[in-house]
Amino acid sequence: MGSLSNLCKLDSLHIYVRGGEINFLSEDWVPPLQLRRLAFSLPSSWFKILPSWINPSSLSLLTYLHIKVVEVPSEAIQLVGMLPAFCVLEIMDISKFYEERVVEMSALSSVALFPCAMECHFLCIGAVPSMFPRGAAPRLKHLGFTFSAKWITRENIDLCMRHIPSLERVEVKVIKEEASDREVYEAKAALRAAAEDHPNRPVLDLH
């Protein structure tokens, strides 16, 4: 894979690994400088952690990223959000995929994150809209995330999305594990109310 770094004009790279951890890309791998599209698309292939070469200096032109990681902490989302050019993100936390559970992400720390992002799908990741500080993700039109219905009982749960100005579509996978029927109903109602409160009235898809 090191020879790929020498393909200076390579702008799109799709890597298919059948089953298991993607471990042939070393932490010191240097991606091609012109890379704009990077995808690890097969559902059964994943990284143990977010590779260190996914950073703003190595992938300054990247516009599309599709990746699965065993665990996605808030720090990983923060790092991906620093990529200056990327427009489309699809990232999955596979440790939560079979367990029907999800962890809410902490609020991001900078308004400069996700400057060009137009579409973000956080699969099995509790990236609720309030994760984005006001001013971040100014061009984001399509947001997908996972939400545990059980969270609706929290006093400080914040589903507001008005601060994401370009939002047009929101997709939410509602996790019903450990939640009562009433909590599921209230969670979906709260998500609908948050979407209706947005000036754009984004389309809301609940799954």
Short mmCIF file of C-alpha atoms in Angstrom, two decimals:
data_model
loop_
_atom_site.label_atom_id
_atom_site.label_comp_id
_atom_site.label_asym_id
_atom_site.label_seq_id
_atom_site.Cartn_x
_atom_site.Cartn_y
_atom_site.Cartn_z
CA MET A 1 0.00 0.00 0.00
CA GLY A 2 2.96 2.32 0.43
CA SER A 3 3.23 2.60 -3.37
CA LEU A 4 -0.16 4.33 -3.39
CA SER A 5 1.47 7.33 -1.75
CA ASN A 6 3.57 7.77 -4.87
CA LEU A 7 0.52 8.05 -7.12
CA CYS A 8 0.39 11.80 -6.77
CA LYS A 9 -2.61 12.27 -9.07
CA LEU A 10 -4.78 9.58 -7.47
CA ASP A 11 -7.96 11.35 -6.32
CA SER A 12 -10.35 8.46 -5.54
CA LEU A 13 -9.57 5.33 -3.55
CA HIS A 14 -12.03 2.55 -2.65
CA ILE A 15 -10.56 -0.28 -0.58
CA TYR A 16 -12.43 -3.58 -0.22
CA VAL A 17 -11.41 -5.94 2.57
CA ARG A 18 -13.44 -9.09 3.13
CA GLY A 19 -14.08 -9.57 6.82
CA GLY A 20 -12.23 -8.30 9.83
CA GLU A 21 -9.85 -5.57 10.81
CA ILE A 22 -8.15 -3.44 8.17
CA ASN A 23 -4.57 -3.73 9.38
CA PHE A 24 -2.44 -3.46 6.25
CA LEU A 25 -2.37 0.35 6.33
CA SER A 26 0.25 1.34 8.88
CA GLU A 27 -0.18 4.34 11.16
CA ASP A 28 2.63 6.13 9.29
CA TRP A 29 1.03 5.62 5.86
CA VAL A 30 0.93 8.83 3.84
CA PRO A 31 -2.18 9.17 1.62
CA PRO A 32 -1.79 10.55 -1.92
CA LEU A 33 -1.76 14.34 -1.75
CA GLN A 34 -4.58 14.76 -4.30
CA LEU A 35 -6.93 12.28 -2.64
CA ARG A 36 -10.51 13.57 -2.65
CA ARG A 37 -12.54 10.42 -2.11
CA LEU A 38 -11.74 7.60 0.33
CA ALA A 39 -14.07 4.69 1.06
CA PHE A 40 -13.83 1.42 2.96
CA SER A 41 -17.22 0.21 1.84
CA LEU A 42 -17.69 -3.44 2.78
CA PRO A 43 -19.82 -3.75 5.94
CA SER A 44 -17.62 -6.46 7.44
CA SER A 45 -14.32 -4.52 7.33
CA TRP A 46 -13.27 -2.00 9.95
CA PHE A 47 -10.46 -0.17 11.73
CA LYS A 48 -9.77 -0.74 15.41
CA ILE A 49 -9.29 3.00 15.93
CA LEU A 50 -9.46 6.01 13.63
CA PRO A 51 -6.12 5.96 11.75
CA SER A 52 -3.72 8.76 12.64
CA TRP A 53 -3.24 9.62 8.95
CA ILE A 54 -6.85 10.88 8.87
CA ASN A 55 -5.96 14.44 9.73
CA PRO A 56 -6.13 17.90 8.09
CA SER A 57 -2.51 17.96 6.95
CA SER A 58 -2.61 14.54 5.25
CA LEU A 59 -6.08 14.86 3.71
CA SER A 60 -6.47 18.55 3.01
CA LEU A 61 -8.43 17.95 -0.23
CA LEU A 62 -10.62 15.05 0.92
CA THR A 63 -14.31 15.62 0.18
CA TYR A 64 -15.77 12.13 0.85
CA LEU A 65 -15.04 9.63 3.63
CA HIS A 66 -16.77 6.31 4.33
CA ILE A 67 -15.26 4.38 7.24
CA LYS A 68 -16.15 1.96 10.06
CA VAL A 69 -14.32 1.96 13.38
CA VAL A 70 -14.62 -0.34 16.40
CA GLU A 71 -15.22 2.62 18.67
CA VAL A 72 -15.80 6.27 17.74
CA PRO A 73 -15.10 8.66 20.63
CA SER A 74 -15.90 12.36 20.51
CA GLU A 75 -12.23 13.07 19.81
CA ALA A 76 -12.44 11.13 16.54
CA ILE A 77 -15.44 13.16 15.36
CA GLN A 78 -13.62 16.33 16.37
CA LEU A 79 -10.62 15.30 14.25
CA VAL A 80 -12.74 14.39 11.21
CA GLY A 81 -14.52 17.72 11.56
CA MET A 82 -11.21 19.50 11.08
CA LEU A 83 -10.81 18.21 7.52
CA PRO A 84 -11.11 21.48 5.59
CA ALA A 85 -12.66 20.33 2.30
CA PHE A 86 -14.78 17.29 2.99
CA CYS A 87 -18.47 17.38 2.05
CA VAL A 88 -19.79 13.90 2.75
CA LEU A 89 -19.10 11.70 5.78
CA GLU A 90 -20.37 8.24 6.61
CA ILE A 91 -18.86 6.84 9.79
CA MET A 92 -20.02 3.86 11.84
CA ASP A 93 -19.22 2.71 15.37
CA ILE A 94 -19.40 -1.05 14.84
CA SER A 95 -19.02 -1.85 18.54
CA LYS A 96 -22.62 -0.67 18.98
CA PHE A 97 -24.06 -2.23 15.82
CA TYR A 98 -25.04 -5.65 17.21
CA GLU A 99 -25.78 -4.47 20.74
CA GLU A 100 -28.61 -2.08 19.93
CA ARG A 101 -27.12 0.59 22.15
CA VAL A 102 -25.52 3.95 21.57
CA VAL A 103 -23.48 6.54 23.48
CA GLU A 104 -24.30 10.23 23.23
CA MET A 105 -21.42 12.29 21.87
CA SER A 106 -20.02 15.23 23.81
CA ALA A 107 -20.40 18.72 22.38
CA LEU A 108 -17.68 19.65 19.90
CA SER A 109 -15.28 22.34 21.00
CA SER A 110 -14.88 24.58 17.95
CA VAL A 111 -17.24 26.56 15.73
CA ALA A 112 -14.76 26.07 12.87
CA LEU A 113 -15.50 22.35 12.53
CA PHE A 114 -17.22 20.79 9.49
CA PRO A 115 -16.85 24.00 7.43
CA CYS A 116 -17.82 22.45 4.06
CA ALA A 117 -19.80 19.40 5.19
CA MET A 118 -23.11 18.96 3.38
CA GLU A 119 -24.00 15.41 4.39
CA CYS A 120 -23.04 13.57 7.59
CA HIS A 121 -24.21 10.10 8.60
CA PHE A 122 -23.23 9.02 12.10
CA LEU A 123 -24.24 5.35 12.18
CA CYS A 124 -24.64 3.82 15.66
CA ILE A 125 -23.35 7.14 17.02
CA GLY A 126 -25.36 9.49 19.22
CA ALA A 127 -24.37 12.62 17.33
CA VAL A 128 -27.46 14.68 18.22
CA PRO A 129 -27.67 18.13 16.58
CA SER A 130 -26.74 19.91 19.81
CA MET A 131 -23.30 18.27 19.47
CA PHE A 132 -22.52 20.97 16.90
CA PRO A 133 -21.78 24.36 18.48
CA ARG A 134 -23.46 27.37 16.90
CA GLY A 135 -21.41 28.34 13.84
CA ALA A 136 -20.16 24.83 13.05
CA ALA A 137 -21.41 22.91 10.01
CA PRO A 138 -22.87 26.00 8.29
CA ARG A 139 -23.53 24.13 5.00
CA LEU A 140 -24.84 20.86 6.45
CA LYS A 141 -28.04 19.84 4.62
CA HIS A 142 -28.41 16.16 5.51
CA LEU A 143 -27.77 14.79 9.00
CA GLY A 144 -28.17 11.20 10.15
CA PHE A 145 -27.61 9.93 13.68
CA THR A 146 -28.72 7.33 16.23
CA PHE A 147 -30.82 8.22 19.25
CA SER A 148 -31.66 6.11 22.29
CA ALA A 149 -35.31 6.59 23.26
CA LYS A 150 -34.25 6.12 26.87
CA TRP A 151 -32.46 9.50 26.75
CA ILE A 152 -35.77 11.34 26.60
CA THR A 153 -36.07 10.96 30.38
CA ARG A 154 -32.97 13.11 30.93
CA GLU A 155 -33.64 16.61 32.20
CA ASN A 156 -30.89 18.14 30.07
CA ILE A 157 -31.57 16.42 26.75
CA ASP A 158 -31.27 18.97 23.94
CA LEU A 159 -32.58 18.13 20.47
CA CYS A 160 -32.59 21.67 19.08
CA MET A 161 -31.36 21.91 15.50
CA ARG A 162 -32.19 25.53 14.67
CA HIS A 163 -28.49 26.47 14.90
CA ILE A 164 -27.66 24.34 11.83
CA PRO A 165 -28.88 26.87 9.25
CA SER A 166 -28.81 24.85 6.00
CA LEU A 167 -30.47 21.68 7.29
CA GLU A 168 -32.94 20.08 4.85
CA ARG A 169 -33.14 16.44 5.91
CA VAL A 170 -32.68 14.57 9.19
CA GLU A 171 -32.58 10.77 9.51
CA VAL A 172 -32.73 9.22 12.97
CA LYS A 173 -32.40 5.59 13.98
CA VAL A 174 -34.34 5.38 17.25
CA ILE A 175 -33.02 2.68 19.58
CA LYS A 176 -35.82 1.14 21.64
CA GLU A 177 -33.62 -1.06 23.84
CA GLU A 178 -34.44 -0.63 27.55
CA ALA A 179 -37.05 2.03 26.73
CA SER A 180 -40.76 1.81 27.47
CA ASP A 181 -43.38 2.30 24.76
CA ARG A 182 -44.12 5.70 26.25
CA GLU A 183 -40.46 6.73 26.10
CA VAL A 184 -40.26 5.68 22.46
CA TYR A 185 -43.39 7.70 21.69
CA GLU A 186 -42.07 10.75 23.55
CA ALA A 187 -38.65 10.48 21.91
CA LYS A 188 -40.16 10.46 18.42
CA ALA A 189 -42.50 13.32 19.32
CA ALA A 190 -39.58 15.39 20.62
CA LEU A 191 -37.59 14.78 17.44
CA ARG A 192 -40.57 15.82 15.31
CA ALA A 193 -41.02 18.97 17.38
CA ALA A 194 -37.34 19.86 16.99
CA ALA A 195 -37.54 19.46 13.21
CA GLU A 196 -40.73 21.53 13.01
CA ASP A 197 -39.08 24.25 15.08
CA HIS A 198 -36.32 24.66 12.49
CA PRO A 199 -36.97 27.55 10.04
CA ASN A 200 -36.35 25.21 7.07
CA ARG A 201 -38.77 22.54 8.34
CA PRO A 202 -36.34 19.76 7.33
CA VAL A 203 -37.73 16.40 6.26
CA LEU A 204 -37.53 13.99 9.20
CA ASP A 205 -37.12 10.24 8.67
CA LEU A 206 -37.47 8.10 11.81
CA HIS A 207 -36.38 4.46 11.68
#
